[in-house]
N, CA, C and O atoms as a DFTB+ gen file, in Angstrom:
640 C
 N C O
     1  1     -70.189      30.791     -37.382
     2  2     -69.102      30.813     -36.411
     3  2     -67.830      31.221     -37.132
     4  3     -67.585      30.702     -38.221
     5  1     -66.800      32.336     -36.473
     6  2     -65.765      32.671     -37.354
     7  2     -64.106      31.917     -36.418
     8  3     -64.004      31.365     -35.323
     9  1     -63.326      32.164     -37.214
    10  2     -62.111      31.679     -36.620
    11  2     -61.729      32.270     -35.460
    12  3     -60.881      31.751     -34.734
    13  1     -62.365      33.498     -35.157
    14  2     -62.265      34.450     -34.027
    15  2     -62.840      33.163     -33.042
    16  3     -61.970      32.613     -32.368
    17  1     -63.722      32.838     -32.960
    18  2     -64.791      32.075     -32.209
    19  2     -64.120      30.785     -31.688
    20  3     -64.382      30.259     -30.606
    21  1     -63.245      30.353     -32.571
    22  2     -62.662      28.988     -32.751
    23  2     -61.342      29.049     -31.568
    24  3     -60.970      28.214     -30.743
    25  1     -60.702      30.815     -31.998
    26  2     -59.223      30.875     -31.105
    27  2     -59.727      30.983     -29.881
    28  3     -59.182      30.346     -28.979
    29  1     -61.002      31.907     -29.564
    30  2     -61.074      32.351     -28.430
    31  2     -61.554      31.034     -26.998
    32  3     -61.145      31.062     -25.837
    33  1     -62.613      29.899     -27.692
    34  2     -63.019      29.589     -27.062
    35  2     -62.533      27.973     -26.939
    36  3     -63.268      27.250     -26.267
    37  1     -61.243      27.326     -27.600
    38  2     -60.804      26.597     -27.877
    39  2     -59.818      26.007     -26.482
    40  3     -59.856      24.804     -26.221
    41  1     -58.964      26.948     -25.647
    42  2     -58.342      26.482     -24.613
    43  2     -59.329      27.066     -23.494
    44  3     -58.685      27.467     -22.525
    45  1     -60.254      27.173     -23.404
    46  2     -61.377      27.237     -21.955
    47  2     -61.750      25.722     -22.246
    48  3     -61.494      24.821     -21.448
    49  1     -62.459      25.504     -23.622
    50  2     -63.484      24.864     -23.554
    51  2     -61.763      23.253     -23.599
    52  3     -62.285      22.159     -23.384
    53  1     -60.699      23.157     -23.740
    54  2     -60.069      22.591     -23.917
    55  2     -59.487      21.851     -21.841
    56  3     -59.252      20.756     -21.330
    57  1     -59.525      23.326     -21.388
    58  2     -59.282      23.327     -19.741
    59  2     -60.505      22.207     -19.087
    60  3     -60.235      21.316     -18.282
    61  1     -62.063      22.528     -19.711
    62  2     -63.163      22.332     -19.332
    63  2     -63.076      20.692     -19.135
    64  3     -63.346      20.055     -18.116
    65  1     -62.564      20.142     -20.567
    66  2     -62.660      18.874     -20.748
    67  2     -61.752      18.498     -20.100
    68  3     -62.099      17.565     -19.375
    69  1     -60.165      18.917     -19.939
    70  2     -58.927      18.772     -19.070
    71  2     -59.557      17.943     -17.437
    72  3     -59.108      16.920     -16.922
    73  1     -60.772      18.868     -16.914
    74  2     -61.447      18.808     -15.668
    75  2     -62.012      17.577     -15.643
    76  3     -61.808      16.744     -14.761
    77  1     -63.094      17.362     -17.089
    78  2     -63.596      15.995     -16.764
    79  2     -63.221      14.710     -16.794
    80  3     -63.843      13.735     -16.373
    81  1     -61.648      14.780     -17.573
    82  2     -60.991      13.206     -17.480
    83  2     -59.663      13.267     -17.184
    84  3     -58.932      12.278     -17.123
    85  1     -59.193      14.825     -16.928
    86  2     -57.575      14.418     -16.372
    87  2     -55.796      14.121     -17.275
    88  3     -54.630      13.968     -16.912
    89  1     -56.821      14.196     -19.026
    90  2     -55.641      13.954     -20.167
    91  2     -56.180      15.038     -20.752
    92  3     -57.366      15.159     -21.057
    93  1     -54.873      16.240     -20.996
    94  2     -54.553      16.722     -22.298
    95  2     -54.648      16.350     -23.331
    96  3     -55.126      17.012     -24.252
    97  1     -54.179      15.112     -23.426
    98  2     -54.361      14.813     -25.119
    99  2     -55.746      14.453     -25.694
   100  3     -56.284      14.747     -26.761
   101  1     -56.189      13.642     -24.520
   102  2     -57.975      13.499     -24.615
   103  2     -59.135      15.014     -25.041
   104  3     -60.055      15.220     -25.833
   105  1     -58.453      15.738     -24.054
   106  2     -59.402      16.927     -23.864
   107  2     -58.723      17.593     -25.063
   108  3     -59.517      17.563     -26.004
   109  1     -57.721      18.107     -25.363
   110  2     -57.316      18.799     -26.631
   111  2     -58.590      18.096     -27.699
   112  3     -59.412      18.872     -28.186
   113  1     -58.662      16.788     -27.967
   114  2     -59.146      16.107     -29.259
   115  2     -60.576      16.383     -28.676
   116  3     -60.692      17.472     -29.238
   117  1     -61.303      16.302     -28.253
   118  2     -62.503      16.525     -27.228
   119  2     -63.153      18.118     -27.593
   120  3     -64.207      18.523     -28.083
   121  1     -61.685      18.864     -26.973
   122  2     -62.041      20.469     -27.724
   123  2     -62.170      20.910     -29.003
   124  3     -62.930      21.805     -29.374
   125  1     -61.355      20.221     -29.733
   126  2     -61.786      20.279     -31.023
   127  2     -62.490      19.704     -32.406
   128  3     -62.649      20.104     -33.559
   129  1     -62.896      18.266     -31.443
   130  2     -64.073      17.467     -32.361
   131  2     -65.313      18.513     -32.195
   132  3     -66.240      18.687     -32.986
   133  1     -65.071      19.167     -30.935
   134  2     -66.924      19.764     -30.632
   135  2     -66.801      21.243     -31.709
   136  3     -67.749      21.636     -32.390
   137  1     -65.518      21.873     -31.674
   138  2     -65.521      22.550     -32.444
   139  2     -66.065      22.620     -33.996
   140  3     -66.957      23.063     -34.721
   141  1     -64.704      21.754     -33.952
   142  2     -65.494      21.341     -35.669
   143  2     -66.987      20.703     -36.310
   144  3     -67.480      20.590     -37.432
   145  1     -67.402      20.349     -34.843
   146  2     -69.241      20.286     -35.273
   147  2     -69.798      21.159     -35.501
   148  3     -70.796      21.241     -36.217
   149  1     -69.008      22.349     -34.671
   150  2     -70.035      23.900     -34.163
   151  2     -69.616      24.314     -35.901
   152  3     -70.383      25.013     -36.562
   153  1     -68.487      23.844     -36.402
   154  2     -68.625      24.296     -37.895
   155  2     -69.180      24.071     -38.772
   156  3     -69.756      24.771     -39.606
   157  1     -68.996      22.693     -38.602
   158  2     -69.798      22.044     -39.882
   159  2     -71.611      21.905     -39.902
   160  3     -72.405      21.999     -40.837
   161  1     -71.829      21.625     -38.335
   162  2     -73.239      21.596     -38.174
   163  2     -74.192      22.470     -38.769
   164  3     -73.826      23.632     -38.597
   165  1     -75.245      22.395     -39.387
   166  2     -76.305      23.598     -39.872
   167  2     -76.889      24.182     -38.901
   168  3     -77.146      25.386     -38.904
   169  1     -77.137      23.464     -38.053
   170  2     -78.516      23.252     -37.042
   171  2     -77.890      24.151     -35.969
   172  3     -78.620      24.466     -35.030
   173  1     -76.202      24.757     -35.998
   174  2     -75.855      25.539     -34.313
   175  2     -76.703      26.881     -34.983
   176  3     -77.224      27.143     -36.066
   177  1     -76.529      27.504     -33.771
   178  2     -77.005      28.974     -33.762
   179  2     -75.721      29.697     -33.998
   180  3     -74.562      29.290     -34.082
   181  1     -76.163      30.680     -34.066
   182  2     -74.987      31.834     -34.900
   183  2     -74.863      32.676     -33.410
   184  3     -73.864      33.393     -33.480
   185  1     -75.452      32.802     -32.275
   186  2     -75.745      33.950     -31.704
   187  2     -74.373      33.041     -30.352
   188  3     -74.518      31.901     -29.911
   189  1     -73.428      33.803     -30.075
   190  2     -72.920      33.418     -29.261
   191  2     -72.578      32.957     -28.139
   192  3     -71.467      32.529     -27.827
   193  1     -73.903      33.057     -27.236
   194  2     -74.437      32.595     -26.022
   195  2     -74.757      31.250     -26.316
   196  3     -73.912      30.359     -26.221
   197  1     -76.118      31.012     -26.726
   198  2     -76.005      29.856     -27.640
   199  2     -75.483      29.176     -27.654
   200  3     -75.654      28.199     -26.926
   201  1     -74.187      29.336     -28.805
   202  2     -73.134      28.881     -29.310
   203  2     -72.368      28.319     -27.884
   204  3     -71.597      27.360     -27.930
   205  1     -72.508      28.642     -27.316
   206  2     -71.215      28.424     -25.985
   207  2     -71.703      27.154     -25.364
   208  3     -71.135      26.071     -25.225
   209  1     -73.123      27.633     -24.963
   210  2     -73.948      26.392     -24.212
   211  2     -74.037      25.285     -25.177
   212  3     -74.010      24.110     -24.811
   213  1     -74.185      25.789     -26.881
   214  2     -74.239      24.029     -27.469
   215  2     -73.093      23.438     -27.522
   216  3     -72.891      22.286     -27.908
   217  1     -72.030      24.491     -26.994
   218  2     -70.326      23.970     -27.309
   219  2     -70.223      22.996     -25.788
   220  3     -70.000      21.786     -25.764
   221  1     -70.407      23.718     -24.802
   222  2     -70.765      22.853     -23.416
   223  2     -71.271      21.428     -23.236
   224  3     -70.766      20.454     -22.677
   225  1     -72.540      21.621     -23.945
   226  2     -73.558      20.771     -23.923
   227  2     -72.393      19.149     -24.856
   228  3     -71.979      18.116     -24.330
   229  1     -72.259      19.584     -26.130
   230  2     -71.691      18.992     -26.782
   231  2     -70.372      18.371     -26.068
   232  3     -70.203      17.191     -25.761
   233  1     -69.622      19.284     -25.911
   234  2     -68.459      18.940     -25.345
   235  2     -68.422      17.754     -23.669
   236  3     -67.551      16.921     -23.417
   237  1     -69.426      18.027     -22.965
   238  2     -69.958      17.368     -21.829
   239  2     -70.555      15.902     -22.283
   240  3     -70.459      14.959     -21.498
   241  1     -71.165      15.739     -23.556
   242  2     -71.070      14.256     -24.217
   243  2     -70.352      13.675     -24.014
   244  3     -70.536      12.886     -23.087
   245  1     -69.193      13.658     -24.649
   246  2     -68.131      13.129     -25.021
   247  2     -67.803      12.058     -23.499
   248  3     -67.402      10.894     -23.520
   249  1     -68.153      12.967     -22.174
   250  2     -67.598      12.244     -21.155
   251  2     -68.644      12.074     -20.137
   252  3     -68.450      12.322     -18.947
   253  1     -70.093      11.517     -20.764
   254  2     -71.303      10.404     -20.235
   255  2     -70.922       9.044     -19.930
   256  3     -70.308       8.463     -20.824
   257  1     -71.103       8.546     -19.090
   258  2     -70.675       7.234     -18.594
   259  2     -71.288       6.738     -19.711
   260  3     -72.250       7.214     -20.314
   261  1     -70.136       4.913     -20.140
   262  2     -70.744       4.669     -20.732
   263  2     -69.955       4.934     -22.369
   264  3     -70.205       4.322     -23.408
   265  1     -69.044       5.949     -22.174
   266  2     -68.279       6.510     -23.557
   267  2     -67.247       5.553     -22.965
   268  3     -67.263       5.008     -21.861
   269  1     -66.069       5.445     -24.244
   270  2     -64.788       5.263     -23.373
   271  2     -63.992       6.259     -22.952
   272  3     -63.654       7.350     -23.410
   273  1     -63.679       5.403     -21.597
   274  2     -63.011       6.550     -20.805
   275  2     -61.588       6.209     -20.557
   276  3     -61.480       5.006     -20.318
   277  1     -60.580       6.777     -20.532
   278  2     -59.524       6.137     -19.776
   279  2     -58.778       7.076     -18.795
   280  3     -58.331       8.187     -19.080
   281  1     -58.714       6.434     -17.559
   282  2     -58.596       7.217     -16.128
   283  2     -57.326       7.840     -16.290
   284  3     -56.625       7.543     -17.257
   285  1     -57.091       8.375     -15.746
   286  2     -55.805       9.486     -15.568
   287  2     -55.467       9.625     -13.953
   288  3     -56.361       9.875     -13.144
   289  1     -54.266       9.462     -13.617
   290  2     -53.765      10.004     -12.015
   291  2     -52.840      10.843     -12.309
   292  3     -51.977      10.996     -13.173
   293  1     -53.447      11.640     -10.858
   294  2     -52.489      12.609     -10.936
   295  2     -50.849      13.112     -10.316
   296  3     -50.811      13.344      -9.108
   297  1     -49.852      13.235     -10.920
   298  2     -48.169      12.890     -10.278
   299  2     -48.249      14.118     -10.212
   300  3     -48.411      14.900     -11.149
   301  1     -48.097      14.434      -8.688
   302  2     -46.569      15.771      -8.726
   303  2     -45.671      15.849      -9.579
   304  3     -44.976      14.983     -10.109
   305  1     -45.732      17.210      -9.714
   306  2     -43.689      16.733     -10.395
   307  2     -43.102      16.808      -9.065
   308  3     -43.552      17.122      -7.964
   309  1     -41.498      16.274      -9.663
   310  2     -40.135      16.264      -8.883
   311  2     -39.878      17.404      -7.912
   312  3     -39.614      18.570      -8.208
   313  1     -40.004      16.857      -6.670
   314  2     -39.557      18.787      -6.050
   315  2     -38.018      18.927      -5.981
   316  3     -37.417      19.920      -5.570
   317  1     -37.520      17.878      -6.407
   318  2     -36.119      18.521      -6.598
   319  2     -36.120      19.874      -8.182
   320  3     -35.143      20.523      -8.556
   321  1     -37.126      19.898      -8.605
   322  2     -36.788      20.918      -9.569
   323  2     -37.682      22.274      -9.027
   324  3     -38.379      22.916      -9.813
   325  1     -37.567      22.628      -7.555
   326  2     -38.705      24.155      -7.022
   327  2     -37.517      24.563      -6.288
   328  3     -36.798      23.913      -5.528
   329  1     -37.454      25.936      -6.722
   330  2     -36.544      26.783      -6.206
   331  2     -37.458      27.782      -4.585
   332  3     -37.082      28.917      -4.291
   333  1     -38.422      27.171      -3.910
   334  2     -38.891      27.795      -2.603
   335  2     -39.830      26.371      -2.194
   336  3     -39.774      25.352      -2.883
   337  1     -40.494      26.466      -1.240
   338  2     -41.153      25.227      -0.953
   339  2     -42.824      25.690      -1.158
   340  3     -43.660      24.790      -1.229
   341  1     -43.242      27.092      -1.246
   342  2     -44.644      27.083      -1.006
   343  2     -44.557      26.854      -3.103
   344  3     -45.734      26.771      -3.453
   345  1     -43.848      26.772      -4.071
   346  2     -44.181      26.510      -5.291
   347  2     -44.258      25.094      -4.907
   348  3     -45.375      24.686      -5.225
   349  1     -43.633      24.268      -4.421
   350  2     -44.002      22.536      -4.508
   351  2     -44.568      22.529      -3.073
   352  3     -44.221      21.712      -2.220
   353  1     -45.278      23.304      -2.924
   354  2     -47.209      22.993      -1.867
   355  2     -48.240      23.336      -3.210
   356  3     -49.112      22.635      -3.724
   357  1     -47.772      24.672      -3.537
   358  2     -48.948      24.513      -4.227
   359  2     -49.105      23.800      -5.685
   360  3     -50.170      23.750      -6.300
   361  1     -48.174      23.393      -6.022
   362  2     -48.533      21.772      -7.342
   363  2     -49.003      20.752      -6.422
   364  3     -49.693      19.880      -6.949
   365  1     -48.815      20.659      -5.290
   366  2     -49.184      19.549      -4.360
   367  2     -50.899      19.924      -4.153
   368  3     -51.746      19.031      -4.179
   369  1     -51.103      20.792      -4.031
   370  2     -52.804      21.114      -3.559
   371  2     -53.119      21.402      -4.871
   372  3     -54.330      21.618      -4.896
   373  1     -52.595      21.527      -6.089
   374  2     -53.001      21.613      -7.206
   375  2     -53.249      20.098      -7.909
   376  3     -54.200      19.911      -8.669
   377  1     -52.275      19.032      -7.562
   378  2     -52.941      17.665      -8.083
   379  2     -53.994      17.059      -6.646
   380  3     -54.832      16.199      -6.916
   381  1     -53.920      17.383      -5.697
   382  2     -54.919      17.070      -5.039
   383  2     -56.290      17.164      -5.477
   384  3     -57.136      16.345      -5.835
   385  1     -56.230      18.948      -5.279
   386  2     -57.683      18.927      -6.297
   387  2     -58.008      18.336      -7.500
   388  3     -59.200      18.064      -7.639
   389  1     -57.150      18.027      -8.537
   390  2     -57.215      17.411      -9.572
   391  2     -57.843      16.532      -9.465
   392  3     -58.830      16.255     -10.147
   393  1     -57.135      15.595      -8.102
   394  2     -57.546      14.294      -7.959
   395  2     -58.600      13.910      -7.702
   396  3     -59.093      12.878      -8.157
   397  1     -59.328      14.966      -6.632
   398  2     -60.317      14.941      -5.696
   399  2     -61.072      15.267      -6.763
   400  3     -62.167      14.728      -6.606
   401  1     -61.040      15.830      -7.687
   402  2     -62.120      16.266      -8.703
   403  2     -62.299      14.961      -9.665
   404  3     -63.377      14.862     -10.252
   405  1     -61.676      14.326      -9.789
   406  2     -61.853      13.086     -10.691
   407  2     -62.301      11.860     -10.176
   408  3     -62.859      10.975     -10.825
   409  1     -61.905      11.844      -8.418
   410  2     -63.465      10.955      -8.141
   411  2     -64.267      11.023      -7.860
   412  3     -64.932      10.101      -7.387
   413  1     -64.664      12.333      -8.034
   414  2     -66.236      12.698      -8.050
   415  2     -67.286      11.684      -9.174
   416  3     -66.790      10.970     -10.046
   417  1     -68.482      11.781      -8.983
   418  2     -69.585      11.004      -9.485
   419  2     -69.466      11.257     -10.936
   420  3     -70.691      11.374     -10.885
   421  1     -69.199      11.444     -12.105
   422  2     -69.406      12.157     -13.489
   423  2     -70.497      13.154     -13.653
   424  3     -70.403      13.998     -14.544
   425  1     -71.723      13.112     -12.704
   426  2     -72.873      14.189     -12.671
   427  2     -71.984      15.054     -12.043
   428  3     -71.329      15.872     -12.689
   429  1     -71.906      14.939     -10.825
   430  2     -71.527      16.050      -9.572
   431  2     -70.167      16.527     -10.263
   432  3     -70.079      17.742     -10.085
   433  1     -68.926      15.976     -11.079
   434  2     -67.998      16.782     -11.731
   435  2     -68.126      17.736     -12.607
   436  3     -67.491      18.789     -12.552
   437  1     -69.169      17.369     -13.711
   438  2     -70.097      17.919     -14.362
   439  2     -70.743      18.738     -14.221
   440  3     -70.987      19.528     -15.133
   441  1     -71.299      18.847     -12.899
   442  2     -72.524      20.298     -12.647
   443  2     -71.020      20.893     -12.038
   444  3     -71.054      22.072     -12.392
   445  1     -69.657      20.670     -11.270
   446  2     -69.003      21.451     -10.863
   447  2     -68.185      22.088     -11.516
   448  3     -67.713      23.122     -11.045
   449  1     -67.783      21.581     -12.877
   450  2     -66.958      22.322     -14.313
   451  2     -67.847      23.534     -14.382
   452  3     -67.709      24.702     -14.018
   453  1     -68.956      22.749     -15.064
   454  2     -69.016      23.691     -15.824
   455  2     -70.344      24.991     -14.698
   456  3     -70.477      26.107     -15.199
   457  1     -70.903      24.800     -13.766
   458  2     -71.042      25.973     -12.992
   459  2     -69.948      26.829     -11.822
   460  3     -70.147      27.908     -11.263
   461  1     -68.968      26.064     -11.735
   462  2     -68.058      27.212     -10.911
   463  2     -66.352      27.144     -11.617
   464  3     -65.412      27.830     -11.215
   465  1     -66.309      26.298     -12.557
   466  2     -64.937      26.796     -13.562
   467  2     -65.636      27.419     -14.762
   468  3     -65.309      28.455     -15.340
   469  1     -66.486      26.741     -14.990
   470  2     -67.512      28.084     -16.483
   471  2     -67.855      28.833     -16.260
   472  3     -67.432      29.848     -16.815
   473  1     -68.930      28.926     -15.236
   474  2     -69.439      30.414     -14.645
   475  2     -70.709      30.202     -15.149
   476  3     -71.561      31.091     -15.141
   477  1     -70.959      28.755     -15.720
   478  2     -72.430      29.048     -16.123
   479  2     -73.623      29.040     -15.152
   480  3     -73.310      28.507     -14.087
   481  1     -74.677      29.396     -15.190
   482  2     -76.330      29.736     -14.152
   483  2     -76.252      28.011     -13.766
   484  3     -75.530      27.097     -14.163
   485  1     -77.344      28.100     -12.822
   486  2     -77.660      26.944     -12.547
   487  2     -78.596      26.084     -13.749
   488  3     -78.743      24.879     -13.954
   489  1     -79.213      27.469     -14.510
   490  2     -80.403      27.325     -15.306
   491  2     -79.499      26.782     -17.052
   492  3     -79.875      26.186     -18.061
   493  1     -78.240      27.389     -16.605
   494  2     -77.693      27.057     -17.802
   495  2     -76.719      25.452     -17.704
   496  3     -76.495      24.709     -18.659
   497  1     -76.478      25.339     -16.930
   498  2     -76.362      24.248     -16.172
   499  2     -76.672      22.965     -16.755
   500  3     -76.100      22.083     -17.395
   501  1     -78.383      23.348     -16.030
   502  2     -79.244      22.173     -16.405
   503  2     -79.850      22.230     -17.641
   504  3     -80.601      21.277     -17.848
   505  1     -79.757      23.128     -18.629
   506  2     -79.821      23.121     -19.890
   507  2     -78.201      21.943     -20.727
   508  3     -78.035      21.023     -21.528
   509  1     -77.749      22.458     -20.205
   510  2     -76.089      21.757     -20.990
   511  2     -76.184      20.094     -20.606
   512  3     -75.659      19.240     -21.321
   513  1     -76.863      19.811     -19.487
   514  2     -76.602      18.888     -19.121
   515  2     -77.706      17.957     -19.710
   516  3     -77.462      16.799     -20.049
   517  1     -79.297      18.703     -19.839
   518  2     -80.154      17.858     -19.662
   519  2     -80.808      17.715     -18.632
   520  3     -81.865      17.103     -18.787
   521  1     -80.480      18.189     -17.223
   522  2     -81.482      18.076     -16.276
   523  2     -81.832      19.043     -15.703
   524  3     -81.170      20.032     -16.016
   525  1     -83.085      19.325     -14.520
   526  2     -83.500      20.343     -14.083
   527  2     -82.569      21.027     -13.034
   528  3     -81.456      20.764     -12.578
   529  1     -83.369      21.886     -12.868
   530  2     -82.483      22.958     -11.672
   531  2     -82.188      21.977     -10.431
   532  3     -81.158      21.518      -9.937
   533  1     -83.439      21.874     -10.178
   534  2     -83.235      21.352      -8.581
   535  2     -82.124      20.365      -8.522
   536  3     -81.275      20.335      -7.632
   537  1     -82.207      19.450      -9.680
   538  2     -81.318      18.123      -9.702
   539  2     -80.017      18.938      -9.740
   540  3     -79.171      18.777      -8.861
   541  1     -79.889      19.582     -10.480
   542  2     -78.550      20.561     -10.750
   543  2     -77.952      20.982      -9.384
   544  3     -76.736      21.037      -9.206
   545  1     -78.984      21.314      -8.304
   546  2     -78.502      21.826      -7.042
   547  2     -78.339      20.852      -6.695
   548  3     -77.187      20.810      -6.263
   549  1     -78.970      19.628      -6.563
   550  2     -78.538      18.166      -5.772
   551  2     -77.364      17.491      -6.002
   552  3     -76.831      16.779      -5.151
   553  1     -76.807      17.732      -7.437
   554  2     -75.559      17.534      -7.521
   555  2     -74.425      17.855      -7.210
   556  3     -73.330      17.311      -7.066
   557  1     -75.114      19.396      -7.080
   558  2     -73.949      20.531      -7.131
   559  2     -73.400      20.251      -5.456
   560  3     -72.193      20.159      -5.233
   561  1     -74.420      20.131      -4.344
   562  2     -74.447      19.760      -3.195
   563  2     -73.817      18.784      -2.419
   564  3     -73.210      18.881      -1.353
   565  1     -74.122      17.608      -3.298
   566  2     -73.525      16.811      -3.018
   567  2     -72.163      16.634      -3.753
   568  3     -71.435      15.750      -3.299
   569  1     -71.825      17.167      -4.556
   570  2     -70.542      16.888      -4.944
   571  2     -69.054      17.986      -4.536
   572  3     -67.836      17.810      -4.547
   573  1     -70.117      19.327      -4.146
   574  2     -69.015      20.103      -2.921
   575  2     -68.802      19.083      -1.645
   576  3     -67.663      19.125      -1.180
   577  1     -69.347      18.541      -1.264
   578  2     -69.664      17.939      -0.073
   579  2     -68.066      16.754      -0.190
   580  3     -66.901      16.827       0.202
   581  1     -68.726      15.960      -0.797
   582  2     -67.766      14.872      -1.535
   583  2     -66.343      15.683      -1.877
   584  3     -65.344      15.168      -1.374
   585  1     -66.204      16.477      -2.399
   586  2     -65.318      17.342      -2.890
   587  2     -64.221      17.509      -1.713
   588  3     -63.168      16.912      -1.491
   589  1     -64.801      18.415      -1.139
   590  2     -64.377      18.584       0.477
   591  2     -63.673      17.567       1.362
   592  3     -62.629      17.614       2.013
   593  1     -64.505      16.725       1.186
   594  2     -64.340      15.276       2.031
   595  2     -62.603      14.913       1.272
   596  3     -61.513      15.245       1.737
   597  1     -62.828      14.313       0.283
   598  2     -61.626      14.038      -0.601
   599  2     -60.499      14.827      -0.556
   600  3     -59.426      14.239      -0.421
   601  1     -60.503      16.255      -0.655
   602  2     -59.493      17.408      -0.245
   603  2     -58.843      17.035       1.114
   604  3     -57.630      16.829       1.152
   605  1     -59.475      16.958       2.039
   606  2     -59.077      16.900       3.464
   607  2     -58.887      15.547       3.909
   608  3     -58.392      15.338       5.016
   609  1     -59.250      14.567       3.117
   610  2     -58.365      12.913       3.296
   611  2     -57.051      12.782       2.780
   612  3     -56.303      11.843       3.054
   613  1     -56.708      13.964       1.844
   614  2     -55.608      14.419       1.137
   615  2     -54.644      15.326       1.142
   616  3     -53.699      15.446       0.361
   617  1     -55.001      16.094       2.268
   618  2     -54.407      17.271       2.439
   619  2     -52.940      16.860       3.146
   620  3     -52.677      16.144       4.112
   621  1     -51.932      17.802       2.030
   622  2     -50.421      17.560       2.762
   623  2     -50.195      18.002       4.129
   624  3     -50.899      18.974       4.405
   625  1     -49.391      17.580       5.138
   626  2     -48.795      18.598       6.232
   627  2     -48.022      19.368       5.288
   628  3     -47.463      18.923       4.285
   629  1     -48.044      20.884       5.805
   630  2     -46.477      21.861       5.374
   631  2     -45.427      21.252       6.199
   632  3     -45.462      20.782       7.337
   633  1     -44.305      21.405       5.176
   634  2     -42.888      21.151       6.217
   635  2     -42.556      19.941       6.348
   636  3     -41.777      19.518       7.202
   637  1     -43.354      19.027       5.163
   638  2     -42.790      17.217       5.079
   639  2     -41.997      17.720       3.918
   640  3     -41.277      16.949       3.283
């Protein structure tokens, strides 16, 4: 793995973890403990695909029930500091989702990072995670579902 490897994939895989607990400072240290395994480890692969999914895989540890966790909520900022009103709607539907994404199940957040903010297969998915496809879709299913639900118990009126 070269330092190229390290810059490039360091604030995705840093965003990734951002998703599963809601702290920067968590997910920064998160992004780069997994890193520095992918260095030191013998056992990663050199081939960069690979490399990504054991960075996933790895990095998706860290936040198995069961680790310590410590919750995070999510604040608007101040709208006295937005110079139009659709910029303080959309930080408003931007910590919503935040929010709505963090009480999701830890599976169903999990299959939703990292297959529709990663872009990974379903197949790659359930490789990172450990479980099969189908389960992968059962999560994935139910946690749009849930997802949804939470968005729209939350959703601002425009024009408050």
């Amino acid at each position: 793995m070269t330092d190229e490897y390290v810059a490039q994939r360091y604030a995705h895989l840093r965003r990734a973890a951002f998703l599963m607990c809601g702290d920067w400072a968590r997910a920064g240290e998160s992004a780069r403990l997994t890193l520095a395994r992918a260095l030191t480890d013998p056992g990663v692969g050199a081939d960069a695909g690979d490399l990504d999914l054991w960075a996933y895989a790895d990095l998706m540890a860290a936040f198995k029930p069961g680790h310590s966790r410590r919750e995070h909520v999510f604040v608007a900022p101040a709208a006295a500091g937005y110079d139009d009103a659709q910029a303080a709607l959309r930080d408003t539907y931007t910590v919503l989702v935040l929010d709505a994404l963090r009480r999701l199940p830890p599976k169903c957040r999990a299959v939703l990072v990292l297959h529709h903010f990663c872009h990974l297969a379903v197949a790659e998915t359930a490789d990172v995670l450990g479980l099969d496809g189908n389960k992968v879709t059962e999560y994935e299913a139910e946690g749009l579902q849930a997802f949804q639900e939470l968005l729209r118990a939350g959703q601002p009126v425009a024009g408050r």
